[in-house]
mmCIF file of C-alpha atoms and ligand atoms in Angstrom:
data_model
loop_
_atom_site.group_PDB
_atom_site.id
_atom_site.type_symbol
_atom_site.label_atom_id
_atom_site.label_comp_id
_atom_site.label_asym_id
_atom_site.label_seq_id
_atom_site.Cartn_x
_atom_site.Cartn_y
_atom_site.Cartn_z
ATOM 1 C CA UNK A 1 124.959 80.582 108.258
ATOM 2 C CA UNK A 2 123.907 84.124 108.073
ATOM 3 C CA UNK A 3 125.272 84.341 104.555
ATOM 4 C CA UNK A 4 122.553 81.169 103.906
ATOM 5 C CA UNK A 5 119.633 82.475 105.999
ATOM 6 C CA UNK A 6 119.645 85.849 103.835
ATOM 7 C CA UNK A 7 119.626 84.436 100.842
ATOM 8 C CA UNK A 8 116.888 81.629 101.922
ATOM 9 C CA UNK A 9 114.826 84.656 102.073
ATOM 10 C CA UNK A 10 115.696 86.096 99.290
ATOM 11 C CA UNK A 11 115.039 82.857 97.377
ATOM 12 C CA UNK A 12 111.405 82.727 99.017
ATOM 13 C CA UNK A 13 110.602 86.305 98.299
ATOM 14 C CA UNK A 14 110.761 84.789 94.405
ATOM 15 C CA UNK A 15 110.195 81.054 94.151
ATOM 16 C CA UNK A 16 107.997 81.148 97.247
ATOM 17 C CA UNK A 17 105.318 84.256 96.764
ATOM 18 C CA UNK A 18 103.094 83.750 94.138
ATOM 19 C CA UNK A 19 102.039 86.215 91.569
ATOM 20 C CA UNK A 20 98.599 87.018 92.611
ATOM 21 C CA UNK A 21 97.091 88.585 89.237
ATOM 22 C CA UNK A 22 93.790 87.453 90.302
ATOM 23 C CA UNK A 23 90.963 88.932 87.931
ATOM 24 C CA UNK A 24 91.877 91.587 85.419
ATOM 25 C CA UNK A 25 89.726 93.926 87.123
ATOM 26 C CA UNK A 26 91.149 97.136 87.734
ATOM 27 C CA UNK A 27 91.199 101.416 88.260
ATOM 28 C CA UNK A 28 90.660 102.989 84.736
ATOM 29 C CA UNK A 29 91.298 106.619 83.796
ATOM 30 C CA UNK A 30 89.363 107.428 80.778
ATOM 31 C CA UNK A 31 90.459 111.080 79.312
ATOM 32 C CA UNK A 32 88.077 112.928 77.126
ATOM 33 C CA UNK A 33 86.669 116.397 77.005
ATOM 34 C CA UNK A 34 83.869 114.428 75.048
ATOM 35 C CA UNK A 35 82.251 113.668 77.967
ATOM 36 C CA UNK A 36 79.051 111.299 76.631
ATOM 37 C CA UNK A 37 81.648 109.248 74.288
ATOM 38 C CA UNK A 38 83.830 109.056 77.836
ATOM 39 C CA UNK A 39 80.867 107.659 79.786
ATOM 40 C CA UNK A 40 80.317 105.348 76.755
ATOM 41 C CA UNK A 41 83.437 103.686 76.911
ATOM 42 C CA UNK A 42 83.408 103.873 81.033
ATOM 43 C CA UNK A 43 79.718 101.885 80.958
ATOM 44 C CA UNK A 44 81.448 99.022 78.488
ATOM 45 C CA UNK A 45 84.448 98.892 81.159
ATOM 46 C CA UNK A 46 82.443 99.015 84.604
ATOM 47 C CA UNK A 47 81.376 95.135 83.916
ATOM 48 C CA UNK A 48 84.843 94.068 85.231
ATOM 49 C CA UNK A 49 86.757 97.264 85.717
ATOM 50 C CA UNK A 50 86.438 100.827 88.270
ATOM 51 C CA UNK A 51 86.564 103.903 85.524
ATOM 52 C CA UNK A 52 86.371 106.984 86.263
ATOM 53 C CA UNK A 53 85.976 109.959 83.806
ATOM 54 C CA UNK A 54 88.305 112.994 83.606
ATOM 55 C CA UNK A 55 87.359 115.942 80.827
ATOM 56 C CA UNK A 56 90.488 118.012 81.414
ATOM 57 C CA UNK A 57 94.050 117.207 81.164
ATOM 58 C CA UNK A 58 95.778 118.539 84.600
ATOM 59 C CA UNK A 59 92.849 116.715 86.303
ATOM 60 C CA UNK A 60 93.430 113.720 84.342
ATOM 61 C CA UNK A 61 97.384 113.863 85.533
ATOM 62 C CA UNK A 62 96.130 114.397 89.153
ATOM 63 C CA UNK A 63 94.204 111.590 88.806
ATOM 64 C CA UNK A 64 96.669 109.420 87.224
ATOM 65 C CA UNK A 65 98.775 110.020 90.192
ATOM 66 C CA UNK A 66 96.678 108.010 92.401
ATOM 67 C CA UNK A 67 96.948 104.356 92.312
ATOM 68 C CA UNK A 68 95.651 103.496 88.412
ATOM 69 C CA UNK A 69 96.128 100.870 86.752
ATOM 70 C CA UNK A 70 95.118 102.130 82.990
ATOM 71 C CA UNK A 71 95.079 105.332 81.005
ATOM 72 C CA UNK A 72 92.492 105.204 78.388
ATOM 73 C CA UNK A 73 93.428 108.657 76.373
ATOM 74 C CA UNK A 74 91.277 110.023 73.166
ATOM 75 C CA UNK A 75 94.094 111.544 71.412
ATOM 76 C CA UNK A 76 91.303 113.331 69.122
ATOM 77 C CA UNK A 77 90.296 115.204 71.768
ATOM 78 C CA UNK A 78 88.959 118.678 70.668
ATOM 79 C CA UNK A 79 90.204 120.703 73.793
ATOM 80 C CA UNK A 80 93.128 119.250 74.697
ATOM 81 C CA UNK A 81 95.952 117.965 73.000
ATOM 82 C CA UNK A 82 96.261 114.525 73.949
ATOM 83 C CA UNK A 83 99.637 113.562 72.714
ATOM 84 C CA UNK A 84 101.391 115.962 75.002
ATOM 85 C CA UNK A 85 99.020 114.529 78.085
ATOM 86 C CA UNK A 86 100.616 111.351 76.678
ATOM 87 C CA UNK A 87 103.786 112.958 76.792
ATOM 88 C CA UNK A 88 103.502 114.014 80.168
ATOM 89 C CA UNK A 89 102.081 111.021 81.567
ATOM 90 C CA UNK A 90 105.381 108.691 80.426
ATOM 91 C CA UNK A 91 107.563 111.408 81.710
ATOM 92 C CA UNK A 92 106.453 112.065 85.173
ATOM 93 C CA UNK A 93 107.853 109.683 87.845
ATOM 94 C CA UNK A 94 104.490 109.101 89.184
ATOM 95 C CA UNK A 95 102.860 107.851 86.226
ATOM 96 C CA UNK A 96 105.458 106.208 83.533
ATOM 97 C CA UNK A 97 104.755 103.103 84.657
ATOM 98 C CA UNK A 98 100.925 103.470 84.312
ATOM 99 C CA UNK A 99 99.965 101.665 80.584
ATOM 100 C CA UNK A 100 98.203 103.930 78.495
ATOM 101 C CA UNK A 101 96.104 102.860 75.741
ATOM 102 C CA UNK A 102 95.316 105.584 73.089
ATOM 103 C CA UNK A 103 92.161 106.078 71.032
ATOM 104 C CA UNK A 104 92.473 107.859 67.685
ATOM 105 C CA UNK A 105 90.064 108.137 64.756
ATOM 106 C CA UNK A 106 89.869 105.804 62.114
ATOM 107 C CA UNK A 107 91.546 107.892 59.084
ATOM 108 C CA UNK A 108 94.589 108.971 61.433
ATOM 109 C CA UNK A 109 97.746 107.082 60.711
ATOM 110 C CA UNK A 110 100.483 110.075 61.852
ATOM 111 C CA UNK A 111 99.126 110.459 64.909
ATOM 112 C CA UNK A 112 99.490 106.664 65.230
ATOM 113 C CA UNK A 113 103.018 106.300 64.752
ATOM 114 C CA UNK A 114 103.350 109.745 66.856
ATOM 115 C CA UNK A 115 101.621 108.134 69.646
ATOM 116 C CA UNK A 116 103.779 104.925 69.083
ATOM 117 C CA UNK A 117 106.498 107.152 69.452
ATOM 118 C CA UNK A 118 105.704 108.744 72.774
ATOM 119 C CA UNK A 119 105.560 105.378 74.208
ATOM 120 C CA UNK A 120 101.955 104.453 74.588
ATOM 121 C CA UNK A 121 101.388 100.454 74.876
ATOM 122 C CA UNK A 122 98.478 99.960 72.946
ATOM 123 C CA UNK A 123 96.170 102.268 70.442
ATOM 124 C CA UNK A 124 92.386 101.329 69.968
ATOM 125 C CA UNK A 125 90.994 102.586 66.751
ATOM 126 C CA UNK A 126 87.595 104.294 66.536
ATOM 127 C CA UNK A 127 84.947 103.053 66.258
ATOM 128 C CA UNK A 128 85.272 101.372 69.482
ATOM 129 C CA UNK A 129 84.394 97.541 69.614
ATOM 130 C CA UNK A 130 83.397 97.117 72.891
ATOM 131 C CA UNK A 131 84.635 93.275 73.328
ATOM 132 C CA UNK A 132 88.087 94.370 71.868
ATOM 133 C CA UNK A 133 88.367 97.607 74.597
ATOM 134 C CA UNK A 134 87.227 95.422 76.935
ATOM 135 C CA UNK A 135 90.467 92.543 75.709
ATOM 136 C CA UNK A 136 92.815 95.574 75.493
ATOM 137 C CA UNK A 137 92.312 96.448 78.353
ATOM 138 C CA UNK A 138 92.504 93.637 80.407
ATOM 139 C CA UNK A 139 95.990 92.579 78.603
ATOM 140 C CA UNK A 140 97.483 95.924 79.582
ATOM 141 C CA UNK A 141 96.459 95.734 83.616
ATOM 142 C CA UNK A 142 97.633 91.861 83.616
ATOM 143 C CA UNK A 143 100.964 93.546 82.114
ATOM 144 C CA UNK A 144 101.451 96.084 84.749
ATOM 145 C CA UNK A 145 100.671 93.914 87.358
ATOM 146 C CA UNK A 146 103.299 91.293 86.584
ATOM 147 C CA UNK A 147 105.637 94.386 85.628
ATOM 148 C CA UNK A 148 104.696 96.037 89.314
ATOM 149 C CA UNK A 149 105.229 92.512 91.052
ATOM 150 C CA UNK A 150 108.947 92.012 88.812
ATOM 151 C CA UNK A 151 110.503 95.509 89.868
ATOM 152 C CA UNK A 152 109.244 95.180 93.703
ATOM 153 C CA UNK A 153 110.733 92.171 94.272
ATOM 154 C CA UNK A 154 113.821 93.219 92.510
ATOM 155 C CA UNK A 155 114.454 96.144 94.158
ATOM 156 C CA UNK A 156 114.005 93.775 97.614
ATOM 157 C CA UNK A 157 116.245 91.803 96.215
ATOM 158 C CA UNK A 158 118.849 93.791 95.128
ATOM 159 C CA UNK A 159 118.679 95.497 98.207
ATOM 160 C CA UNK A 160 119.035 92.192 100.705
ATOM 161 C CA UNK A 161 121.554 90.805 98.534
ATOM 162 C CA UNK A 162 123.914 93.655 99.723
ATOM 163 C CA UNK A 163 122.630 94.722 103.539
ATOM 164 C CA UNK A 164 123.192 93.799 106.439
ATOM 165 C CA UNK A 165 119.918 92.995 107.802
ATOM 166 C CA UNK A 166 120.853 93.158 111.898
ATOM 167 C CA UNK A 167 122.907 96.854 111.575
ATOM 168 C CA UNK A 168 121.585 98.253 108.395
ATOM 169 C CA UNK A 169 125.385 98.533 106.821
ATOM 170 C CA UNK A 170 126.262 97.268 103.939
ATOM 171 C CA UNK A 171 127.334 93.681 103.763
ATOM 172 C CA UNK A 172 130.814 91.716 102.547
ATOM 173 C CA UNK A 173 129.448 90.705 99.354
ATOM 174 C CA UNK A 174 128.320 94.483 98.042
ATOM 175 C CA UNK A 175 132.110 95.493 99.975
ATOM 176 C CA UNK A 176 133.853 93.236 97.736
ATOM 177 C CA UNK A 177 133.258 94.698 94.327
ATOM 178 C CA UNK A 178 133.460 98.348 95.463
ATOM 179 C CA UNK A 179 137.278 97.368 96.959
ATOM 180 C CA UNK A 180 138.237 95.933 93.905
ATOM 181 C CA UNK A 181 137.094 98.502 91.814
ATOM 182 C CA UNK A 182 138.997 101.174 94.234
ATOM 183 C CA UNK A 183 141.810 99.021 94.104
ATOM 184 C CA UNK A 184 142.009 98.875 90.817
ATOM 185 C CA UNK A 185 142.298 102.573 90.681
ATOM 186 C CA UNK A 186 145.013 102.792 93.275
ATOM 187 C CA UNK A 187 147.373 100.508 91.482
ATOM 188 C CA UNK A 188 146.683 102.936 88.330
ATOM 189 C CA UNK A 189 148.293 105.632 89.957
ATOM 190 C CA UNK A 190 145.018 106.812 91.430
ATOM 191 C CA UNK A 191 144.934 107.838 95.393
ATOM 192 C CA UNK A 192 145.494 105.301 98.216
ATOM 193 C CA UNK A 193 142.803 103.220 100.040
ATOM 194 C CA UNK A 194 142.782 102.552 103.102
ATOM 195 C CA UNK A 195 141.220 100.179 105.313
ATOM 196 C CA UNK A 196 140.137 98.976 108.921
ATOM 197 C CA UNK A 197 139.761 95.218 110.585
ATOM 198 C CA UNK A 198 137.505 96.408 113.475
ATOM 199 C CA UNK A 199 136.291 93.137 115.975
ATOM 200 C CA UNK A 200 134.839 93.874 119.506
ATOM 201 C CA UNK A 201 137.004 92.862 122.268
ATOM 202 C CA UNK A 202 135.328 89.698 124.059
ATOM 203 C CA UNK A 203 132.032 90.009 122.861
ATOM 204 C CA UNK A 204 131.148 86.515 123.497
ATOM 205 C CA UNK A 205 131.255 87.527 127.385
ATOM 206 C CA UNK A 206 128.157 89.843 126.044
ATOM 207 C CA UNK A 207 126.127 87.085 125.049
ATOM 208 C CA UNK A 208 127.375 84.873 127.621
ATOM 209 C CA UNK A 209 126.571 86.988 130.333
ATOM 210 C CA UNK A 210 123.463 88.978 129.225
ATOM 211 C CA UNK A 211 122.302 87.147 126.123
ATOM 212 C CA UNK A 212 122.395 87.108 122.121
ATOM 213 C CA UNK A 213 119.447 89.811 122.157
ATOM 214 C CA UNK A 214 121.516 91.804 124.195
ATOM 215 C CA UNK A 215 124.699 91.465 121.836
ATOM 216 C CA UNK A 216 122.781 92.389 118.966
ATOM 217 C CA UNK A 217 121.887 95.233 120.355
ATOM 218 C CA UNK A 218 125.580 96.249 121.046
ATOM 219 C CA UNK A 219 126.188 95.644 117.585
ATOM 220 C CA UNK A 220 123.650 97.773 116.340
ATOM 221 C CA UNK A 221 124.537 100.643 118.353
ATOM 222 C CA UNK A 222 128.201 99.997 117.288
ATOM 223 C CA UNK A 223 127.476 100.281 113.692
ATOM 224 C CA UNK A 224 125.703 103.897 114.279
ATOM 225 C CA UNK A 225 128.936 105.011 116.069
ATOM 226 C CA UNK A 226 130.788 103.602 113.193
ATOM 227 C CA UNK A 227 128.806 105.223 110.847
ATOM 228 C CA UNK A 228 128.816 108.478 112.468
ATOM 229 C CA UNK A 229 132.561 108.529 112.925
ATOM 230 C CA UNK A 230 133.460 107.668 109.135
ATOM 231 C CA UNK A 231 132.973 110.417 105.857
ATOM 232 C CA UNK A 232 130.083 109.827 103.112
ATOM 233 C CA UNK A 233 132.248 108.234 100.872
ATOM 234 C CA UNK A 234 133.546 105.951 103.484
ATOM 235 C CA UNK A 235 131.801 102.355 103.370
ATOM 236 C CA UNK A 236 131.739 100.905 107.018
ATOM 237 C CA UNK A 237 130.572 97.506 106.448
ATOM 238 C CA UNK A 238 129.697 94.193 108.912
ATOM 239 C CA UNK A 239 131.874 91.711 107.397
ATOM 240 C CA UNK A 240 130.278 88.750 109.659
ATOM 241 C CA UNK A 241 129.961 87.986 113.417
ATOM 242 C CA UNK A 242 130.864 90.912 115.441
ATOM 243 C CA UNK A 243 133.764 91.675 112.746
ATOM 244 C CA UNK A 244 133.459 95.027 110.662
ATOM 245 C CA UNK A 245 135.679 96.592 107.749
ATOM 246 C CA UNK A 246 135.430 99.987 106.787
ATOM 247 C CA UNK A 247 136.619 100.867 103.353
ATOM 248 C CA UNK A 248 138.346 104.376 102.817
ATOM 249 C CA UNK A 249 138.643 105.842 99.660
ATOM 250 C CA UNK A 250 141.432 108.752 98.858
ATOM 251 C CA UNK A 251 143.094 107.555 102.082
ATOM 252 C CA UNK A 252 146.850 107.198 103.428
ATOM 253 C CA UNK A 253 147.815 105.288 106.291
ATOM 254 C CA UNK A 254 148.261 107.670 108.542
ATOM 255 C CA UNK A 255 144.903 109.493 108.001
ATOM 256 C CA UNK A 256 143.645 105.689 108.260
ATOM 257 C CA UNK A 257 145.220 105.285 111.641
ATOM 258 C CA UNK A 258 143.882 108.640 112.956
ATOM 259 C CA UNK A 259 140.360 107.635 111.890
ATOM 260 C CA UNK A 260 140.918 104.310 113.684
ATOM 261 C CA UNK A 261 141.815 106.147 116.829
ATOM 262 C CA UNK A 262 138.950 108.103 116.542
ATOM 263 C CA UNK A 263 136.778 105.488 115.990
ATOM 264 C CA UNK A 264 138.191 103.708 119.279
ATOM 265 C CA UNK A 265 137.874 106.606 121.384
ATOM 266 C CA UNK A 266 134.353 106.711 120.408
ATOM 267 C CA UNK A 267 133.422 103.441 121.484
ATOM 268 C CA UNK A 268 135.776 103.025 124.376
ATOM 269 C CA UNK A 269 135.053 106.844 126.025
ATOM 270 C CA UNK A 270 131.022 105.709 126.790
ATOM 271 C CA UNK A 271 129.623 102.991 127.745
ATOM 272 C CA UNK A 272 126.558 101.206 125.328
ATOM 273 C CA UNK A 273 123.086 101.590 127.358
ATOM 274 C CA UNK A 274 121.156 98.399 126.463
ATOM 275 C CA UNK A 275 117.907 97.140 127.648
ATOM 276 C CA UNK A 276 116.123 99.997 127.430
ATOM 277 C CA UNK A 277 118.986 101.691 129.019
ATOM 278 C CA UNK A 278 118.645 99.350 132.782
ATOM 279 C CA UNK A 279 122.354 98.219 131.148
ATOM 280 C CA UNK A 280 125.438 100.170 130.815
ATOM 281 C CA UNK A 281 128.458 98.332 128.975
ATOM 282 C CA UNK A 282 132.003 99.091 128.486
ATOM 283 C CA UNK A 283 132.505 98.186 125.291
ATOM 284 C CA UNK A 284 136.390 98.402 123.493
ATOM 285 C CA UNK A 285 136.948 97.042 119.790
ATOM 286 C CA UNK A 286 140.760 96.333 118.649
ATOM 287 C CA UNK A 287 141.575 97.854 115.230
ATOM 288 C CA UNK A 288 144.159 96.713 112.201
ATOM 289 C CA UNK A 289 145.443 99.229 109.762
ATOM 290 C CA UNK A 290 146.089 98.800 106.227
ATOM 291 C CA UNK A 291 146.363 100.671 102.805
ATOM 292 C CA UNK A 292 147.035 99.981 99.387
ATOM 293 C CA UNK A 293 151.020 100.091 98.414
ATOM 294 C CA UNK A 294 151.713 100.568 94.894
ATOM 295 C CA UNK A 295 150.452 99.184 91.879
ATOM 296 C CA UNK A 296 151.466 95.107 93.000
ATOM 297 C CA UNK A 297 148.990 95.611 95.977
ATOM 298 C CA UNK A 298 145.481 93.624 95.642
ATOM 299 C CA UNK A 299 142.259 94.541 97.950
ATOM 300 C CA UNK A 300 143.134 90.426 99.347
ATOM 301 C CA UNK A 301 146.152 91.545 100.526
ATOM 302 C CA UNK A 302 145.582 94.706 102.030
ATOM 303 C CA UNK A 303 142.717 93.281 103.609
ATOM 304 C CA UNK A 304 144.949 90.378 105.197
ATOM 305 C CA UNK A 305 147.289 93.299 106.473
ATOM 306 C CA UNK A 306 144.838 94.663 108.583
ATOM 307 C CA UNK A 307 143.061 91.621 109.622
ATOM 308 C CA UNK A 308 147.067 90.448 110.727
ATOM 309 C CA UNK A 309 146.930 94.069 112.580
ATOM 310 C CA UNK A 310 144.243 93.715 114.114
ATOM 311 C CA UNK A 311 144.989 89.748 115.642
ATOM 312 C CA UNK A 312 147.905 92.134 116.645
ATOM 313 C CA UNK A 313 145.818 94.616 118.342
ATOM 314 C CA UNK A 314 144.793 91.918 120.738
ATOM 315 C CA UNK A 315 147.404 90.199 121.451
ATOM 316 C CA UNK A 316 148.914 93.699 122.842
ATOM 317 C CA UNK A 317 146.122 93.819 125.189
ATOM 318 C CA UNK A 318 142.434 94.622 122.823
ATOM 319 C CA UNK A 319 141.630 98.268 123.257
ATOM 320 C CA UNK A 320 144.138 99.794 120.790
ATOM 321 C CA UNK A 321 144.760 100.476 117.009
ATOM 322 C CA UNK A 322 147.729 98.774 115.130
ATOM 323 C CA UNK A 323 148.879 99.918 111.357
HETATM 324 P P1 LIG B 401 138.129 88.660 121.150
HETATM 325 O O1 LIG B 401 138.375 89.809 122.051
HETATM 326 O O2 LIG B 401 139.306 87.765 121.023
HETATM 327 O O3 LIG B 401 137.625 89.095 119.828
HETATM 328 O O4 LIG B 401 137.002 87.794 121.866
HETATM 329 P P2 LIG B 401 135.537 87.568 121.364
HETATM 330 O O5 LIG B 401 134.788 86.937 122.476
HETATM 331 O O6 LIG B 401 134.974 88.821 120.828
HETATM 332 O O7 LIG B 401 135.783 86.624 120.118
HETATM 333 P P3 LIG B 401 135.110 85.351 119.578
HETATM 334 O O8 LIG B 401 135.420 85.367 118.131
HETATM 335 O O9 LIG B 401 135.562 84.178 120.359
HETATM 336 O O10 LIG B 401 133.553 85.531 119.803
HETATM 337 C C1 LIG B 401 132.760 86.253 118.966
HETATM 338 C C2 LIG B 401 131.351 85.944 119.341
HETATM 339 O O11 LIG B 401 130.435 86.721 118.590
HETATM 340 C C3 LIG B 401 130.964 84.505 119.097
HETATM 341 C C4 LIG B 401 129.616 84.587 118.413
HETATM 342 O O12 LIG B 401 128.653 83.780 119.054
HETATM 343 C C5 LIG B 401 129.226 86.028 118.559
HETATM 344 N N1 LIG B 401 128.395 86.492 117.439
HETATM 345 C C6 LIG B 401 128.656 86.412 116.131
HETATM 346 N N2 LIG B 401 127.646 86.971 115.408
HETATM 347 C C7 LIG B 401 126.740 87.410 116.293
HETATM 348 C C8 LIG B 401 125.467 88.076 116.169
HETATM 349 O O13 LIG B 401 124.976 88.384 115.074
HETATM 350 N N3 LIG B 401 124.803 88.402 117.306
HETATM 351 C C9 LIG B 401 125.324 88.089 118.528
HETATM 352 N N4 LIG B 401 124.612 88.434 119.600
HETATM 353 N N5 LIG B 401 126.486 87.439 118.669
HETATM 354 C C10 LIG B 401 127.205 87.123 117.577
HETATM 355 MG MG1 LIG B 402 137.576 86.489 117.954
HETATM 356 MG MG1 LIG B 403 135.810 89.757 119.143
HETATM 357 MG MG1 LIG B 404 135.795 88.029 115.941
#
């Protein structure tokens, strides 16, 4: 169910939003130490558009820096040299997503092709026509706009499609191809994995007795004592429910076991304050121990191991780790 809600959402962040490119109108940087010709070609652009004028190139970066939405550069500019402020504008993290649409003279096809070159989206010839600047211009913001929208809601995406969204860890789905691509370097002679089943002992009396809210709250403070209990390259993740896995790379059984017993001790030796902290809770998980063995083993089957552990774990009484 959880697996469905996420990705509900993630379906309505795309089919369901809808790209708002409303006018064209936008925040124009025209760049030119020629500053009459730059007002010029600000006055044709302030019918539908904010310019503003910069004269000098590490004001004109500055600027660009703030929330723009076009670069309109003279590349003929007689105190500056405005391919490198082109140059500089596609490099710098802050601004290579900003379109820039360069104006060169007439007569001037190298620095065309240089410009081309640099990575500018458009180049406007002079002398200016003021309905064609005006079309330019408008094309480029409706491009960055859709652009912007595109890699937002990708990067949402990409990063729902592999957290969990109650604890912040990752999620079974992003676990999945990590373990089979560690696996698959364990069975080529690389270094072990290892792995833990981790489920909270009776957590249903949680929810029974002090309500869902309240569980979820035991499970988020779990996952932070997980967290803090495992290395960097360790992925603890919430496999579903109140069921976690944490994936160890470079990692025998026995070191597996002692991080398991760590782990336990962790959770067992204080209690989880909840509701604001009016609550204390004993909380114990049970834990199953597994790691890869030789080059037959698959991630399935070391992951059944410890998931066999662990329903071992509780049958023994909850409370304890089992390899
Ligand atoms: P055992 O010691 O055998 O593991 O007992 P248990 O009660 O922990 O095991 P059981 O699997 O019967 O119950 C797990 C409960 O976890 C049932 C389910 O409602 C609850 N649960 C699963 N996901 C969530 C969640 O996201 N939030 C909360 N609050 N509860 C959850
Ligand atoms: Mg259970
Ligand atoms: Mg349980
Ligand atoms: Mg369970």
């Amino acid at each position: 169910l959880r697996e469905r809600e996420a990705s509900g959402r993630r379906m309505g962040v795309i089919a369901g939003a809808h790209v708002r490119l409303g006018g064209a109108g936008g925040r124009i940087l025209v760049v030119d130490d020629h500053i009459r010709q730059a007002q010029r070609v600000a006055a044709e652009l302030s019918v539908e558009h904010r310019p503003v004028v910069e004269t000098e190139p590490d004001k004109a970066l500055l600027t660009a820096k703030g929330a723009v939405d076009l670069i309109i550069l003279n590349t003929a500019a007689r105190g500056f040299d405005g391919l490198r402020l082109a140059a500089q504008i596609r490099s710098d993290e802050q601004t290579r997503n900003v379109p820039v649409i360069a104006v060169v003279d007439f007569d001037e096809r190298p620095k065309v092709m240089k410009a081309l070159e640099i990575g500018v989206n458009d180049i406007l010839a002079r002398p200016i026509d003021p309905q064609e600047l005006a079309a330019r211009a408008r094309t480029q913001i409706r491009r960055k706009r859709y652009t912007d929208y595109l890699r937002d809601n990708l990067d949402q995406s990409l990063e729902l499609a592999v957290t969990d969204q109650l604890t912040g860890l990752h999620n079974r789905r992003y676990m999945q191809g990590r373990l089979e691509a560690l696996a698959r370097r364990a069975a080529a002679g690389g270094e072990p994995v290892g792995c833990l089943v981790i489920d909270i002992d009776h957590f249903k009396k949680i929810n029974d007795s002090f309500g869902h809210e309240v569980g979820d709250e035991v499970l988020r403070e779990f996952a932070v004592r997980l967290a803090s209990n495992v290395r960097a390259i360790d992925l603890p993740v919430r496999y579903g429910g109140e069921e976690f896995v944490v994936v160890m790379p470079d990692t025998s059984l026995d070191v597996a076991q002692r991080i398991a017993e760590r782990i336990r001790l962790h959770v067992a030796g204080s209690p989880f304050r909840v509701l604001g902290g009016e609550e204390l809770l004993s909380v114990t998980i049970s834990i199953g121990v597994a790691a890869t063995a030789g080059a037959d083993d698959t991630p399935q089957a070391m992951l059944r191991r410890a998931d066999a552990a662990m329903y071992e774990a509780k049958s023994q009484g909850r409370n304890r780790v089992i390899a």
